[in-house]
Amino acid sequence: DIELINVTKVYQLGKREVKALRSISSTIRSGNFMSIMGPSGSGKTTLLNIIGALDSPTSGYVRVGGKDISDLSDRSRSKLRLSSFGFIFQGFYLLQNLTAMENVMVPMREAGISRWDAMKRGKELLYDVGLRNRFGHLPSQLSGGEQQRVSIARSMANDPSVILADEPTGELDSESSQNIINIMRGLNRNGGKTIIVVTHDNEIAKRASIRLRLKDGRISN
Amino acid sequence: DIELINVTKVYQLGKREVKALRSISSTIRSGNFMSIMGPSGSGKTTLLNIIGALDSPTSGYVRVGGKDISDLSDRSRSKLRLSSFGFIFQGFYLLQNLTAMENVMVPMREAGISRWDAMKRGKELLYDVGLRNRFGHLPSQLSGGEQQRVSIARSMANDPSVILADEPTGELDSESSQNIINIMRGLNRNGGKTIIVVTHDNEIAKRASIRLRLKDGRISN
Ligand SMILES: Nc1ncnc2c1ncn2[C@@H]1O[C@H](COP(=O)(O)OP(=O)(O)OP(=O)(O)O)[C@@H](O)[C@H]1O
Ligand SMILES: Nc1ncnc2c1ncn2[C@@H]1O[C@H](COP(=O)(O)OP(=O)(O)OP(=O)(O)O)[C@@H](O)[C@H]1O
Ligand SMILES: [Mg+2]
Ligand SMILES: [Mg+2]
């Protein structure tokens, strides 16, 4: 379970303050499929990064499995993310000098998995997202949607219990999108994984059991 | 008018060949509103870059206003793009060390417009895409959809006669998307501009008078 209690995030820009999140409280139970929608700039990415322990709130608390994660050291938070959280970033953030296959293998090698096993699993994941002829391509040699799919494959590499996806189908056509949606539903229904998706795509949002809407940094539904 | 005659694009990756475009022929008349759809990896971005003189075909011809652009020097192609083409890139490609306002001003300053006039027009453009409180933010201080909107504003800076947009609403919610679609329709119907949009969004594609579909590097409709 992931609990957010009065989570606020304020950015300081010179004299101005940007209130990206204003006292957000919510509980995401293990195995939930949650969608987060809302206008551009309403705080969705900021919220997802805080849920996923990539960022900390300006005030308020985040508890993962009952434990307050702001009490954890940077090193423990890093370990938590590597073992339990799989991220799909809005900007992909693939390593530009590594191939599609090498990018997918990175989290596995970091978790101590052998090169052989990492490569075997990487193959399956890239097959699943429709990239079987693109293993050796660098990100600069891939289309926008292909880069997004490498990013999706990478997020599932360590079979994490929580998947945090920021607009995972933004660059995909409807057929590729349906494939990704089906993969996520499978991970949720069969794998019991918690899925938290920020999306503008109603095709994904309608599959969610919990639908959150943000507006100006607050929950609006 | 932009004419493509038997345009082919082949990438060499070691021993393998990737045929991104296979003998594409099409004419885009001045004032057309054309959409290009198709699966991820089907060649849409490659096609748009060749239409916009950012890339050259492996074989085949591109004529702009009757002139074969492969005959032009790099410098003349650069001048053509700056004066006549406005680009919205799939990856945005904003300059990370310049603010939203400065990014929008870049093409105007390159075209010799004064700082004063560039700033005045930059303000209007950023207002139009809903970013009036974000002028001074760096790209890293903007949401995904805000960065996309800066990229859209920048493409219109020099009031180009041709706008080439690669997935311009990929990161936007439906309301922000509708605003962008209305801006493009206005530029086309009132401003007489040629609009070529690569999109997965049917909301945009249905406004186009010409709808192209790509599949495996060929026109499939
Ligand atoms: N430099 C390159 N070297 C090798 N292959 C490349 C290179 N650039 C692109 N490709 C391949 O060419 C194909 C077409 O790429 P393109 O970017 O035009 O696709 P797209 O239709 O825009 O896809 P998307 O909808 O995912 O953005 C892709 O399969 C891609 O892997
Ligand atoms: N480092 C920063 N400094 C100042 N303001 C910031 C910073 N990062 C983000 N913001 C602002 O915080 C707000 C929320 O950003 P966030 O990325 O969470 O939005 P979002 O809902 O994900 O939007 P989108 O749908 O466009 O991706 C935005 O208005 C943005 O301009
Ligand atoms: Mg976002
Ligand atoms: Mg593309």
PDB file of N, CA and C and ligand atoms in Angstrom, chain A residues 142-146 171, chain B residues 39-46 90 166-167 198 200, ligand 4:
ATOM      1  N   LEU A 142      15.901   4.945 -33.584  1.00  0.00           N
ATOM      2  CA  LEU A 142      14.556   4.429 -33.318  1.00  0.00           C
ATOM      3  C   LEU A 142      13.530   5.539 -33.493  1.00  0.00           C
ATOM      4  N   SER A 143      12.309   5.162 -33.888  1.00  0.00           N
ATOM      5  CA  SER A 143      11.233   6.149 -33.990  1.00  0.00           C
ATOM      6  C   SER A 143      10.795   6.538 -32.565  1.00  0.00           C
ATOM      7  N   GLY A 144       9.999   7.608 -32.454  1.00  0.00           N
ATOM      8  CA  GLY A 144       9.523   8.071 -31.149  1.00  0.00           C
ATOM      9  C   GLY A 144       8.767   6.986 -30.390  1.00  0.00           C
ATOM     10  N   GLY A 145       7.868   6.309 -31.097  1.00  0.00           N
ATOM     11  CA  GLY A 145       7.088   5.249 -30.462  1.00  0.00           C
ATOM     12  C   GLY A 145       7.942   4.024 -30.110  1.00  0.00           C
ATOM     13  N   GLU A 146       8.980   3.771 -30.877  1.00  0.00           N
ATOM     14  CA  GLU A 146       9.879   2.644 -30.574  1.00  0.00           C
ATOM     15  C   GLU A 146      10.667   2.963 -29.305  1.00  0.00           C
ATOM     16  N   GLU A 171       3.050   8.421 -27.751  1.00  0.00           N
ATOM     17  CA  GLU A 171       3.586   8.439 -29.121  1.00  0.00           C
ATOM     18  C   GLU A 171       3.108   7.241 -29.943  1.00  0.00           C
TER      19      GLU A 171
ATOM     20  N   PRO B  39       1.161   3.100 -38.230  1.00  0.00           N
ATOM     21  CA  PRO B  39       1.754   2.477 -37.048  1.00  0.00           C
ATOM     22  C   PRO B  39       3.096   3.085 -36.652  1.00  0.00           C
ATOM     23  N   SER B  40       3.442   2.887 -35.397  1.00  0.00           N
ATOM     24  CA  SER B  40       4.747   3.307 -34.901  1.00  0.00           C
ATOM     25  C   SER B  40       5.826   2.629 -35.750  1.00  0.00           C
ATOM     26  N   GLY B  41       6.774   3.396 -36.237  1.00  0.00           N
ATOM     27  CA  GLY B  41       7.867   2.843 -37.048  1.00  0.00           C
ATOM     28  C   GLY B  41       7.569   2.757 -38.533  1.00  0.00           C
ATOM     29  N   SER B  42       6.413   3.257 -38.967  1.00  0.00           N
ATOM     30  CA  SER B  42       6.043   3.121 -40.389  1.00  0.00           C
ATOM     31  C   SER B  42       6.703   4.158 -41.299  1.00  0.00           C
ATOM     32  N   GLY B  43       7.436   5.134 -40.736  1.00  0.00           N
ATOM     33  CA  GLY B  43       8.167   6.078 -41.586  1.00  0.00           C
ATOM     34  C   GLY B  43       7.652   7.503 -41.585  1.00  0.00           C
ATOM     35  N   LYS B  44       6.716   7.826 -40.705  1.00  0.00           N
ATOM     36  CA  LYS B  44       6.081   9.149 -40.704  1.00  0.00           C
ATOM     37  C   LYS B  44       7.073  10.289 -40.429  1.00  0.00           C
ATOM     38  N   THR B  45       7.874  10.155 -39.365  1.00  0.00           N
ATOM     39  CA  THR B  45       8.839  11.204 -39.033  1.00  0.00           C
ATOM     40  C   THR B  45       9.869  11.346 -40.148  1.00  0.00           C
ATOM     41  N   THR B  46      10.313  10.216 -40.678  1.00  0.00           N
ATOM     42  CA  THR B  46      11.274  10.227 -41.776  1.00  0.00           C
ATOM     43  C   THR B  46      10.694  10.991 -42.965  1.00  0.00           C
ATOM     44  N   GLN B  90       8.838  15.806 -32.845  1.00  0.00           N
ATOM     45  CA  GLN B  90       8.282  14.788 -31.955  1.00  0.00           C
ATOM     46  C   GLN B  90       8.970  14.827 -30.591  1.00  0.00           C
ATOM     47  N   ASP B 166       4.956  17.154 -35.972  1.00  0.00           N
ATOM     48  CA  ASP B 166       5.105  15.720 -35.685  1.00  0.00           C
ATOM     49  C   ASP B 166       4.515  15.412 -34.317  1.00  0.00           C
ATOM     50  N   GLU B 167       3.283  14.867 -34.309  1.00  0.00           N
ATOM     51  CA  GLU B 167       2.568  14.512 -33.074  1.00  0.00           C
ATOM     52  C   GLU B 167       2.465  15.708 -32.114  1.00  0.00           C
ATOM     53  N   VAL B 198       1.712  14.937 -38.655  1.00  0.00           N
ATOM     54  CA  VAL B 198       1.813  13.512 -38.349  1.00  0.00           C
ATOM     55  C   VAL B 198       1.090  13.351 -37.021  1.00  0.00           C
ATOM     56  N   HIS B 200      -1.416  10.576 -34.242  1.00  0.00           N
ATOM     57  CA  HIS B 200      -2.171   9.362 -33.917  1.00  0.00           C
ATOM     58  C   HIS B 200      -3.572   9.765 -33.480  1.00  0.00           C
TER      59      HIS B 200
HETATM   60 MG    MG C   4       7.692   9.551 -35.415  1.00  0.00          MG
END
